[in-house]
Tab-separated table of C-alpha atoms in Angstrom:
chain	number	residue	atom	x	y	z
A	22	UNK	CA	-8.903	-24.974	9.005
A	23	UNK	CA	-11.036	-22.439	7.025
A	24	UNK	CA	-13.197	-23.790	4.150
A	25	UNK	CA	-12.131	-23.763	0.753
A	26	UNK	CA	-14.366	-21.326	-1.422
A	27	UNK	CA	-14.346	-18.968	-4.462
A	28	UNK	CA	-15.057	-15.587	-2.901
A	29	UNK	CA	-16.890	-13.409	-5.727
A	30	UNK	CA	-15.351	-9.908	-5.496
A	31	UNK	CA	-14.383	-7.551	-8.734
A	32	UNK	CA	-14.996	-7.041	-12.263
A	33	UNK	CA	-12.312	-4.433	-13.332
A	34	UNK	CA	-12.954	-2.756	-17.061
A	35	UNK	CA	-10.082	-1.277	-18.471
A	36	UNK	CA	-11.681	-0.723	-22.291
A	37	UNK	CA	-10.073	2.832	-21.338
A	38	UNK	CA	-6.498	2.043	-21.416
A	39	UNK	CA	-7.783	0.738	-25.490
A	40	UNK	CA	-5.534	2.241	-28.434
A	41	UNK	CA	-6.739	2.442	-31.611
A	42	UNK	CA	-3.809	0.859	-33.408
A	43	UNK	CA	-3.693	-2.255	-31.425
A	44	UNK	CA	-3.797	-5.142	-33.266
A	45	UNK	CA	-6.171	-6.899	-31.170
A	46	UNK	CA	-10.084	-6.269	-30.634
A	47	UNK	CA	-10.267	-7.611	-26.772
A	48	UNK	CA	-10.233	-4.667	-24.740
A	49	UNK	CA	-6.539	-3.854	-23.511
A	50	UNK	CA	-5.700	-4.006	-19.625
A	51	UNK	CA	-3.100	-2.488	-18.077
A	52	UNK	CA	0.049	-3.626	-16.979
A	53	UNK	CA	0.321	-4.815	-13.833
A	54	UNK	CA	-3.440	-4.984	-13.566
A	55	UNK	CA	-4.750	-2.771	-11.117
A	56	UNK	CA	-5.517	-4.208	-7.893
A	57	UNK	CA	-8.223	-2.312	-6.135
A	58	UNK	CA	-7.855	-4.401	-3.074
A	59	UNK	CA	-6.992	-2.095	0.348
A	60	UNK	CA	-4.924	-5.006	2.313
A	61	UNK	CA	-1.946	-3.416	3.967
A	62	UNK	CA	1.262	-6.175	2.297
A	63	UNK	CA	3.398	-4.143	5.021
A	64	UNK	CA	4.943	-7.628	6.099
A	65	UNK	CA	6.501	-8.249	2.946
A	66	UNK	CA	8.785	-5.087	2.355
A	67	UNK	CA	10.852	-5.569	-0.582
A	68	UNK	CA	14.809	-5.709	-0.053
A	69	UNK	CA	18.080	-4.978	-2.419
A	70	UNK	CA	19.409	-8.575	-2.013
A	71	UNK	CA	21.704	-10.173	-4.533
A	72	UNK	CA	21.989	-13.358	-5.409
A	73	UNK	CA	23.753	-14.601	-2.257
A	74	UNK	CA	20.664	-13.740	-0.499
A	75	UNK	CA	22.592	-10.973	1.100
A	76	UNK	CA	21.004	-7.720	1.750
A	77	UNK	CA	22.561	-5.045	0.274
A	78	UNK	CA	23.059	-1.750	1.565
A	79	UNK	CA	21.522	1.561	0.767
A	80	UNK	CA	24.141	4.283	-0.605
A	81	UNK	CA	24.423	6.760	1.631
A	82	UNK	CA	22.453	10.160	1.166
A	83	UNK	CA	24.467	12.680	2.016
A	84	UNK	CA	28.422	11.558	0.619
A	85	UNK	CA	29.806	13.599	-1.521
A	86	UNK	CA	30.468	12.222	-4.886
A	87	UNK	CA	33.995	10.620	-5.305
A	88	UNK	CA	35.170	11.141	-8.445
A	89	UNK	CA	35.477	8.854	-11.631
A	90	UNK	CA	38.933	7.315	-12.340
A	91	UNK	CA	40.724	7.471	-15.477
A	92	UNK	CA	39.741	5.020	-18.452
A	93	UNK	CA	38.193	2.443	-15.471
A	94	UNK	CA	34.730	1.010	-15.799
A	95	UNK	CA	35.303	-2.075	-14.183
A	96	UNK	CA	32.864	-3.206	-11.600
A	97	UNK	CA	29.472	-4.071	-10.948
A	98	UNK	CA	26.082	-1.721	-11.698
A	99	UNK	CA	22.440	-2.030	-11.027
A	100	UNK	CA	20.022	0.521	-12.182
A	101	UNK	CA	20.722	3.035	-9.902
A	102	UNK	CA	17.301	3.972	-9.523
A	103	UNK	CA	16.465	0.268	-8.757
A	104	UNK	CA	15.941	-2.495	-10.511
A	105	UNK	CA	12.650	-1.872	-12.031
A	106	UNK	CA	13.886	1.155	-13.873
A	107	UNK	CA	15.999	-1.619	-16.709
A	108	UNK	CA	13.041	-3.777	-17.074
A	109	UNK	CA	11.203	-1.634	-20.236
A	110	UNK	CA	8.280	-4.056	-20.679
A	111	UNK	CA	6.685	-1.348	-22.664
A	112	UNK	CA	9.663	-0.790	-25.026
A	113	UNK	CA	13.074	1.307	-25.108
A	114	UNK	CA	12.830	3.264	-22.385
A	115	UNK	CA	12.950	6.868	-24.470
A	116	UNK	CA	9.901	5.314	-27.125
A	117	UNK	CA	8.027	2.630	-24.821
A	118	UNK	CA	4.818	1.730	-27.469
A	119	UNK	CA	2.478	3.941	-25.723
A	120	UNK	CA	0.712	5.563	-28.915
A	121	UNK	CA	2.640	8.474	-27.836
A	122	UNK	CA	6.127	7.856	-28.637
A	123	UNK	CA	6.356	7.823	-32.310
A	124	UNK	CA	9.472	6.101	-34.242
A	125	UNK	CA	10.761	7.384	-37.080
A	126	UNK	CA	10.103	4.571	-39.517
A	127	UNK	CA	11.211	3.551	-43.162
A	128	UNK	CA	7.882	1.737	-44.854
A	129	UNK	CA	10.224	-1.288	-44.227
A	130	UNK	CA	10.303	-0.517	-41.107
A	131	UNK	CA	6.614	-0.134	-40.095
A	132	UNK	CA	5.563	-3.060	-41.758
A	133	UNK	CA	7.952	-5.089	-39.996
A	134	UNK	CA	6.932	-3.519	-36.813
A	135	UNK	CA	3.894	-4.805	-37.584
A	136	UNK	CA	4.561	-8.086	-38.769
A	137	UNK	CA	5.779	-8.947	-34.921
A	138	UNK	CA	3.031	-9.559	-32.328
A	139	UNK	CA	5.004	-8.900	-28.851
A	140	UNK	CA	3.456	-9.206	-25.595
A	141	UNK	CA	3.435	-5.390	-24.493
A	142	UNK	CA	2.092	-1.792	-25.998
A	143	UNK	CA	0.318	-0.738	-28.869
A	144	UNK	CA	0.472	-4.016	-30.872
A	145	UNK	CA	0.291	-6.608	-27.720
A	146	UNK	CA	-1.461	-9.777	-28.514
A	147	UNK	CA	-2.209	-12.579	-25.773
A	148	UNK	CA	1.116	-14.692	-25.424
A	149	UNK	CA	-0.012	-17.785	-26.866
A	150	UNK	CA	-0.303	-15.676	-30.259
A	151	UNK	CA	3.019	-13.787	-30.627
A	152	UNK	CA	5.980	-14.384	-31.810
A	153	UNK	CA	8.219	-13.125	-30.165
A	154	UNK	CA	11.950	-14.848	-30.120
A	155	UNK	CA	12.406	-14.310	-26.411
A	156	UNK	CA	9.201	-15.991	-25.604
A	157	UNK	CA	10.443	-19.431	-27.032
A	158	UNK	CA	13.546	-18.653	-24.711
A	159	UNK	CA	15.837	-17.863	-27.987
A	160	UNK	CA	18.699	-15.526	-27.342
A	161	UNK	CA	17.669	-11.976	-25.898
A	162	UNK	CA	20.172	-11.012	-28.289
A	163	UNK	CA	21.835	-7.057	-28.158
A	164	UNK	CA	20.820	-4.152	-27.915
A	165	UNK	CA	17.719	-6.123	-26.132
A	166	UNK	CA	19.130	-7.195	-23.731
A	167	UNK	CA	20.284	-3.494	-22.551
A	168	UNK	CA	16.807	-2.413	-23.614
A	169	UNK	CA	14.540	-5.271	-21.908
A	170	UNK	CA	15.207	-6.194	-17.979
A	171	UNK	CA	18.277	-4.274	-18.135
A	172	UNK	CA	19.579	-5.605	-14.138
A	173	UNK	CA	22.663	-6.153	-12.909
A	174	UNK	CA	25.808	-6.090	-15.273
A	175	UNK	CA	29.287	-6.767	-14.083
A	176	UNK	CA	32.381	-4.879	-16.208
A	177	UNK	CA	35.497	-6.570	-16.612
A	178	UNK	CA	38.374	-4.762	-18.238
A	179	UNK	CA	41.743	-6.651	-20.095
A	180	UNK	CA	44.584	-4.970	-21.811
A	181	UNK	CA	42.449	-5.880	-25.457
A	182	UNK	CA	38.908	-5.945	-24.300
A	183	UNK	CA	36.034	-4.276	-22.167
A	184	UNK	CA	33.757	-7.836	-21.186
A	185	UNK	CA	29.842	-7.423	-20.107
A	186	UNK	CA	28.535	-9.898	-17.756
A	187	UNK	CA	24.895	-9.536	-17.691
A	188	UNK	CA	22.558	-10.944	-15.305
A	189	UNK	CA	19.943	-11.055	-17.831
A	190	UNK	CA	20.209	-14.305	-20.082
A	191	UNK	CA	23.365	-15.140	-17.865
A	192	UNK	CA	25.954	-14.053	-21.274
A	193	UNK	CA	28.606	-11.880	-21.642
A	194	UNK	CA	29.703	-9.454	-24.589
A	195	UNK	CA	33.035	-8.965	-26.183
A	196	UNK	CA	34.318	-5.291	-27.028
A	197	UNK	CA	37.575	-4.996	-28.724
A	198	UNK	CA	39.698	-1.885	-28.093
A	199	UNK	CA	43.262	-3.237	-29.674
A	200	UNK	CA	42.521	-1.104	-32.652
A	201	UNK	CA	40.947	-3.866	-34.660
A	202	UNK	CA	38.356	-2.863	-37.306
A	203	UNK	CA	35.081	-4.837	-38.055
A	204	UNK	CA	35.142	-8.241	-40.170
A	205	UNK	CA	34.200	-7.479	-43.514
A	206	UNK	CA	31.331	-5.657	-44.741
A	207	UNK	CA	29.342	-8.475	-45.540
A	208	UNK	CA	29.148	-10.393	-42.427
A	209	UNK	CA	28.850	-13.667	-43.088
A	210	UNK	CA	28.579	-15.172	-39.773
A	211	UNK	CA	25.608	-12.649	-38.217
A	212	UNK	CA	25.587	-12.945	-34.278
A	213	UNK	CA	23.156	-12.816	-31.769
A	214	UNK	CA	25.085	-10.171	-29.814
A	215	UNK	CA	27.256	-8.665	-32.480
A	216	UNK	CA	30.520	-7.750	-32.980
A	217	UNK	CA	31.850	-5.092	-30.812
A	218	UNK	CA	34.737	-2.564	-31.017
A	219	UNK	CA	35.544	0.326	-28.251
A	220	UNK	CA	37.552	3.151	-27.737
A	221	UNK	CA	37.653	5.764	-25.187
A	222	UNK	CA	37.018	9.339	-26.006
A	223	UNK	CA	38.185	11.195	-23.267
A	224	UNK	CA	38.971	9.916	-19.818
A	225	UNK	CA	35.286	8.692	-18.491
A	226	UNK	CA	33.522	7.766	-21.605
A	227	UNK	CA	33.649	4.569	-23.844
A	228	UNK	CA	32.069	4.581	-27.008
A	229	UNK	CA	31.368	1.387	-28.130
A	230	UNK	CA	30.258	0.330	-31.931
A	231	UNK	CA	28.430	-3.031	-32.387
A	232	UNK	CA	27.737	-4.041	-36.165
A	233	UNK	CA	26.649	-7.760	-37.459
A	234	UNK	CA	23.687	-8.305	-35.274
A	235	UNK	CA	21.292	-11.178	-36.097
A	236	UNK	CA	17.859	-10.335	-38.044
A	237	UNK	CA	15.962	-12.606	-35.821
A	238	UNK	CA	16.390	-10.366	-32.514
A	239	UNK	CA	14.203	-7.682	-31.820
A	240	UNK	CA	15.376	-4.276	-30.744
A	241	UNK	CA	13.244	-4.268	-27.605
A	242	UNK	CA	10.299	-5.963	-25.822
A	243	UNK	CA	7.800	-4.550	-27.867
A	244	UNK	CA	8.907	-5.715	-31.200
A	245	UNK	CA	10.946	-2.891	-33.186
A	246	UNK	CA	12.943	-4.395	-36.111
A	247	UNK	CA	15.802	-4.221	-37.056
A	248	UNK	CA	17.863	-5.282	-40.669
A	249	UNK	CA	21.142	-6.883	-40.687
A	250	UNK	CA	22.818	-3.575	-41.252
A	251	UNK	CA	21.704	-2.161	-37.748
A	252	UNK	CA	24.430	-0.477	-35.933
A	253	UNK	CA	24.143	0.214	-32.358
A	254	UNK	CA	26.217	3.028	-30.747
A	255	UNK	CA	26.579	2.800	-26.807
A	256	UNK	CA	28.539	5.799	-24.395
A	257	UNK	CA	29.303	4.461	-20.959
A	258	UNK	CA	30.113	7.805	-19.222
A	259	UNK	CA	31.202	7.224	-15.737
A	260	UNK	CA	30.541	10.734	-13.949
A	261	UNK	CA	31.543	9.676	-10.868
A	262	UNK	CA	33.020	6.793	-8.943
A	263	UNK	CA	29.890	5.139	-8.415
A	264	UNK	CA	27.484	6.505	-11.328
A	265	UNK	CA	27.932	5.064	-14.883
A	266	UNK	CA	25.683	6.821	-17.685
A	267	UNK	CA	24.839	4.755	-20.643
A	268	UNK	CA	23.511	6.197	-23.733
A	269	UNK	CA	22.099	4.105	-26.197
A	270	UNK	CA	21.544	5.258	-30.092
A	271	UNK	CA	19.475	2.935	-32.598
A	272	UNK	CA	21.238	3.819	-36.327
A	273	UNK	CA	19.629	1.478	-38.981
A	274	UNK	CA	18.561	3.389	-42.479
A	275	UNK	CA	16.858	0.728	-43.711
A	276	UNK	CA	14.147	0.404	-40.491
A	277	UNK	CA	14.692	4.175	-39.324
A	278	UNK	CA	14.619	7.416	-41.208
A	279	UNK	CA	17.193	9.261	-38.829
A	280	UNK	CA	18.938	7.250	-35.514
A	281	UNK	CA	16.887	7.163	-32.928
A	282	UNK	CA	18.389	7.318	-28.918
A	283	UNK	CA	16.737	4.433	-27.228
A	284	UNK	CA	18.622	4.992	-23.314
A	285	UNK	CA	19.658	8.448	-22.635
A	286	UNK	CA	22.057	9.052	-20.039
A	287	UNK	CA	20.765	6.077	-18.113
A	288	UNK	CA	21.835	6.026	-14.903
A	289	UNK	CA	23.940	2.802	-13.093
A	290	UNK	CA	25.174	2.590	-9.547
A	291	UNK	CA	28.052	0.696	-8.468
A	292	UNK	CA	27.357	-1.905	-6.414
A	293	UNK	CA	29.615	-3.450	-3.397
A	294	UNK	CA	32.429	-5.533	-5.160
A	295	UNK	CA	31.384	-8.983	-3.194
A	296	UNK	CA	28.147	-8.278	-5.061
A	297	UNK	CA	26.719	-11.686	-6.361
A	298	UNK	CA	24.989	-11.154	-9.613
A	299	UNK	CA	21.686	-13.388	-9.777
A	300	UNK	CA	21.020	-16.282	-12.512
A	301	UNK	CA	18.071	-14.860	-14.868
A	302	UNK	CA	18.044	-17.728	-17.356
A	303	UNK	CA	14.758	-18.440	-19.904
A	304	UNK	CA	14.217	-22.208	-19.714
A	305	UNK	CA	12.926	-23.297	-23.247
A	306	UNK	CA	11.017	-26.668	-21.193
A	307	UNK	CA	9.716	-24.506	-18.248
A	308	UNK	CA	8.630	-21.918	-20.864
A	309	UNK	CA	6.490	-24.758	-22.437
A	310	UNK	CA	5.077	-25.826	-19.661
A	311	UNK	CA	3.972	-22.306	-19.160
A	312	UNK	CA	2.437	-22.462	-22.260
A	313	UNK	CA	0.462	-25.700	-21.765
A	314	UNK	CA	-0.610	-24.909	-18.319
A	315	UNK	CA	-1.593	-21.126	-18.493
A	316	UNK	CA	-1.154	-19.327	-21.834
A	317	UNK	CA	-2.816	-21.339	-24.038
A	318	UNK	CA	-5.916	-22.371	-21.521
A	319	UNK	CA	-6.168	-19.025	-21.540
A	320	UNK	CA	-7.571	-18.134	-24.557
A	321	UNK	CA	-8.675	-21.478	-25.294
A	322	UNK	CA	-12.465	-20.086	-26.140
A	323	UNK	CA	-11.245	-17.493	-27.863
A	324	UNK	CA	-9.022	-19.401	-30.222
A	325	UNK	CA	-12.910	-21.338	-31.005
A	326	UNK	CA	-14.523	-18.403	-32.120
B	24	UNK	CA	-24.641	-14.643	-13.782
B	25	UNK	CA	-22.442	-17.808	-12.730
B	26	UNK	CA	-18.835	-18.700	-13.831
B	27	UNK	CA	-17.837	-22.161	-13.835
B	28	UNK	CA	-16.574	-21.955	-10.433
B	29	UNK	CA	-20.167	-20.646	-9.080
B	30	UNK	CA	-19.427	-17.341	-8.337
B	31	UNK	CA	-22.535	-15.572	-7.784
B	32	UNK	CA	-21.569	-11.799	-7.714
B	33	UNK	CA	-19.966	-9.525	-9.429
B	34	UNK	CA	-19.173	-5.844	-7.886
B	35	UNK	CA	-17.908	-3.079	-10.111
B	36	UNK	CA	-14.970	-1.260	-8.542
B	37	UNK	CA	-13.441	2.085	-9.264
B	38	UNK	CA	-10.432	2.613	-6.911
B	39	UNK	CA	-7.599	1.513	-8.836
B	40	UNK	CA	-3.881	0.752	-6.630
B	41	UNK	CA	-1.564	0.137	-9.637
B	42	UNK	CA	1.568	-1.683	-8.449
B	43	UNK	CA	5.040	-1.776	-9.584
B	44	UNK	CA	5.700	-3.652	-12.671
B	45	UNK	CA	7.957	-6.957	-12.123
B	46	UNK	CA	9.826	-8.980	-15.098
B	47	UNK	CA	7.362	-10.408	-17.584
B	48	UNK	CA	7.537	-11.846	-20.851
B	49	UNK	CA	4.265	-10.896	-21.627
B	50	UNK	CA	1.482	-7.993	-20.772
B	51	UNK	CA	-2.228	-8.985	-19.991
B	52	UNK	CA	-3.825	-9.382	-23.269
B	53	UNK	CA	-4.303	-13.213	-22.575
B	54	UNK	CA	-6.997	-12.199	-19.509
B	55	UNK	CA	-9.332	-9.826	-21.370
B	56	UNK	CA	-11.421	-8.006	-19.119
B	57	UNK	CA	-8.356	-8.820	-16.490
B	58	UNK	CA	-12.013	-10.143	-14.100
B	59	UNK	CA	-10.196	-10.359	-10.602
B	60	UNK	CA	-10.943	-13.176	-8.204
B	61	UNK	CA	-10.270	-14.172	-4.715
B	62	UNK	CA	-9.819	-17.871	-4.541
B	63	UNK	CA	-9.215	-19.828	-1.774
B	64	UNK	CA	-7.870	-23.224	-1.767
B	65	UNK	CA	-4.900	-25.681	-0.750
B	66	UNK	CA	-1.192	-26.111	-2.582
B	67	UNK	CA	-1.059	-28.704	-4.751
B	68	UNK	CA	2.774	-27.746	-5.907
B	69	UNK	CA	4.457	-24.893	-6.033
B	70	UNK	CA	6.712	-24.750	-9.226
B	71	UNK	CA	9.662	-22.075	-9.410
B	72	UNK	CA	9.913	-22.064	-13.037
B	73	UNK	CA	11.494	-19.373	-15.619
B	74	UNK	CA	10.451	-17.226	-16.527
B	75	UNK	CA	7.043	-18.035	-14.555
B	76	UNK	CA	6.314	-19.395	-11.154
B	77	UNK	CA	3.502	-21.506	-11.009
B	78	UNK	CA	1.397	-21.621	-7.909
B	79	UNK	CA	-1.139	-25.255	-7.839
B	80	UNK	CA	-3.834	-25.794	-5.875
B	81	UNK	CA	-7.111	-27.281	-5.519
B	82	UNK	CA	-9.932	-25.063	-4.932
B	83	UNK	CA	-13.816	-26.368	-4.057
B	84	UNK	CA	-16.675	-24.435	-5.692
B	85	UNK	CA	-19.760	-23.616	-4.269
B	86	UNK	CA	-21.373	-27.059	-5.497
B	87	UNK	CA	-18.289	-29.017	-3.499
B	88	UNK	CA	-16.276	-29.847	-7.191
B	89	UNK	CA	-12.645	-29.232	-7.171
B	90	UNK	CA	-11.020	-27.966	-9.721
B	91	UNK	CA	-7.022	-27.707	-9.815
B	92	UNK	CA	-6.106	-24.213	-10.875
B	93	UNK	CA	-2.641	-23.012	-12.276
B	94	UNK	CA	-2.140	-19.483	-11.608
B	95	UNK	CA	1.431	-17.722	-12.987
B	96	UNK	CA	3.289	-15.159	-10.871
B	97	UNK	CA	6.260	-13.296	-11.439
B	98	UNK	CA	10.077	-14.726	-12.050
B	99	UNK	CA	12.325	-15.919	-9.105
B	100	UNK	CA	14.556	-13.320	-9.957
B	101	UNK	CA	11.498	-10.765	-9.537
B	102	UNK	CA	9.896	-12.759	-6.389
B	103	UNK	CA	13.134	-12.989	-4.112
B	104	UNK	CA	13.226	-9.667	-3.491
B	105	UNK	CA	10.313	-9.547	-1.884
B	106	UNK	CA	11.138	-12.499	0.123
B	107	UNK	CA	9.154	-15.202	-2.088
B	108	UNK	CA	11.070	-17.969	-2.621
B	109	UNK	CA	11.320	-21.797	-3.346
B	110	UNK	CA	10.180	-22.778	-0.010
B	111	UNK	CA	7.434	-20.453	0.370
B	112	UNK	CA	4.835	-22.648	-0.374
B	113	UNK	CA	4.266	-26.497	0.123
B	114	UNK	CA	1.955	-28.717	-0.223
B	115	UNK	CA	-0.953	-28.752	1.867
B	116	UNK	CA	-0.514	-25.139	2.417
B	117	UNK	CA	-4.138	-23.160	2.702
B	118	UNK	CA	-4.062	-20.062	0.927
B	119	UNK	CA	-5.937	-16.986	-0.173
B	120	UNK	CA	-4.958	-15.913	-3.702
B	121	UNK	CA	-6.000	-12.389	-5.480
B	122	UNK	CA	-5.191	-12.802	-9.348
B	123	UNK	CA	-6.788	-11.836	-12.517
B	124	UNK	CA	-8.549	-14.597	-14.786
B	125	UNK	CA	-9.132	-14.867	-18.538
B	126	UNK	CA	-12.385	-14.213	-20.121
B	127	UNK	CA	-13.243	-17.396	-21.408
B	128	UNK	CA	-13.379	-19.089	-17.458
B	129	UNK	CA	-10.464	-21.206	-17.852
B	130	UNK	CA	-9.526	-22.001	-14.183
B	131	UNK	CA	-5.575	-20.304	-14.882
B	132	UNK	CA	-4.830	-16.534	-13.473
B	133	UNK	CA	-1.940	-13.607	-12.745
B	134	UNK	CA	-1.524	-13.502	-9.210
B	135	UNK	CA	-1.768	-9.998	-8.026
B	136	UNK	CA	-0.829	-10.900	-3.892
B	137	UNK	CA	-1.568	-14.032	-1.896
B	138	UNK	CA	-2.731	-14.620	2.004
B	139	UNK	CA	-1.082	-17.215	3.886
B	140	UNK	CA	-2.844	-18.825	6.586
B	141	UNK	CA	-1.421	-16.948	9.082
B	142	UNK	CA	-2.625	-13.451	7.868
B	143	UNK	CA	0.633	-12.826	6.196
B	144	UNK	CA	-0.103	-11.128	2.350
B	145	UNK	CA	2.834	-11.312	0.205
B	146	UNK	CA	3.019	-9.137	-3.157
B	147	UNK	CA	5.372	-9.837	-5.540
């Protein structure tokens, strides 16, 4: 048995990485935090496993794409670059808060941007400070929850309705496409996922419309509003049998000067159909004991000063 | 300079190995200077939580004092695809753990990758 001791090693400054408009004066760090150690981790190769535990395999390279069917999305997708390309820590994928990407906000808009404190990009404060909704485990709510860990989604199609099942938050989304329009204009009864209607617009893409979306959600990880009049367009364009393309287009005049396309053609791959689709749940009582154990220790001194 | 662990170097390091970013609520703004440490020490518990693992475990300074630390790694929906799951730790368990530690000395961290006592490192 080796002795237990605290091996000094590394001081890693990342005051470079610093933004100006961050809200915060602590020097910004980099996520994941680089790790300047040179230990080979060739042991622990990471797999495509689903949430059987079973290993799934890799599409083939050189098949020829089959193509799409008519008016069909059902089925299940992953990222089809991998899973990592739906998480979006930093934001939307097409604006991630970078000081680069540049919305185009209303007044309104900015300075409710900057009334949220998220845990990522140009406004990130330490996690015991924000306020973010998902933090406290409330409802990812939509369009976040296409726009933040984005995994595996299963599509079920009825004769009335196109249904989302997401892996993410473990919930499922309603789109009408019996011809139905929206409840009335003044939504009484806001939702944390909306009210959806679809339609198809030729034979490979759905165009869905999604009105009546909760205030209290934010549009993505990094804290971009959104008023109760947000509408959210989405086109799933299958381009093939086993590629789905979703396009996802922010339209909220009260937040956003002009709409703003948060996912552009974002590619999904169809997965094999005894594909188990993992439980990704926020626990409100483990999040707490996150918070007592780590977060707030964490900047205990800090809060002092 | 000393921490409250005893550590009695620090070495300024320049190569930087950036890995893949895993589900997180949260960036790194709660550890500052992001200092990274190499701790090792034996499992306490090992608590596969959402949306945050929680590795225990006691570690012994340089003056003999242990001190229970409570380092976060990444979701079990992140972690079992490399492998990592409820049963990879127990108890007892002696391991080597990389992470990155607030400012403010608080014994809590990220892990970064951990060294089981048979050589194996696991990243997650």
């Amino acid at each position: 048995m080796f002795s237990r001791f605290v091996v000094p090693t590394i001081v890693l400054a990342a005051s470079t990485f610093s933004l100006p408009s961050r809200a915060q004066n602590a020097p910004r760090t980099p996520f994941p935090a680089p790790d300047p150690g040179a230990v080979p981790v060739d042991q622990n190769r990471e797999k495509h496993i689903d949430g059987w535990y079973k290993e799934v395999p890799a599409p083939p390279k050189d098949q020829k794409a089959a193509p799409a069917p008519r008016h069909d999305l059902s089925g299940i997708w992953e990222p089809a670059a991998g899973w990592r390309d739906g998480v979006q820590f930093m934001g939307a994928k097409e604006y991630p808060s970078d000081g680069k990407h540049i919305l185009p906000f209303t007044p309104l808009g900015e300075k409710a941007f900057k009334a949220n404190k998220p845990g990522f990009g140009t406004t990130e404060v330490p996690i015991a400070l924000n306020n973010d909704p998902f933090d406290i485990c409330d409802p990812i709510g939509f369009p976040r929850i296409e726009l933040f860990n984005l995994r595996a989604l299963q599509i079920v199609q009825t004769e009335k309705q196109v249904l989302i099942f997401y892996q993410n938050d473990r919930t499922f989304r309603s789109i009408w496409m019996d011809g139905r329009k929206f409840p009335p204009e003044d939504i009484s009864e806001p939702r944390w996922y909306g009210y959806s209607i679809g339609k198809w617009e030729d034979d490979t893409t759905f165009v869905i419309q999604t009105v009546g979306l909760d205030e209290r959600t934010w549009i993505d990880n990094v804290g971009r509003p959104h008023s109760s009049n947000l509408r959210v367009e989405e086109r799933f364009h299958r381009v093939s049998h086993d590629i789905l393309e979703l396009t996802l287009t922010i339209i909220d005049p009260a937040m956003y000067i002009k709409p703003w396309i948060a996912l552009d053609k974002f590619p999904l791959r169809l997965q094999p159909a005894d594909f188990d689709l993992r439980e990704m749940l926020c626990s409100p009582s483990e999040q707490a004991e996150f918070d007592k154990q780590v977060s707030r220790p964490a900047i205990a001194d800090t809060k002092k000063k | 300079m000393k921490n409250s662990l005893g550590v009695s170097s620090l070495v300024m390091i320049g190569l930087l190995a950036v890995s893949a970013p895993l589900f997180a609520h949260h960036g790194n703004a709660s550890y500052g200077n992001a200092k990274q440490l190499t701790v090792k020490g034996t499992v306490t518990e090992w608590v596969w939580l959402n949306p945050h693992t929680l590795l225990k475990m006691d570690v012994k300074d340089d003056e003999g004092k242990v001190v229970n630390w409570v380092v976060e790694w990444s979701a079990p929906s992140s972690l079992i695809n490399f492998g990592i799951n409820k049963q990879t730790f127990k108890p007892g368990d002696e391991v080597t753990v990389v992470m990155i530690t607030p400012d403010n000395g608080a014994p809590v961290g990220r892990i970064q990758r951990v060294m089981l006592a048979n050589g194996k490192w696991l990243r997650g």
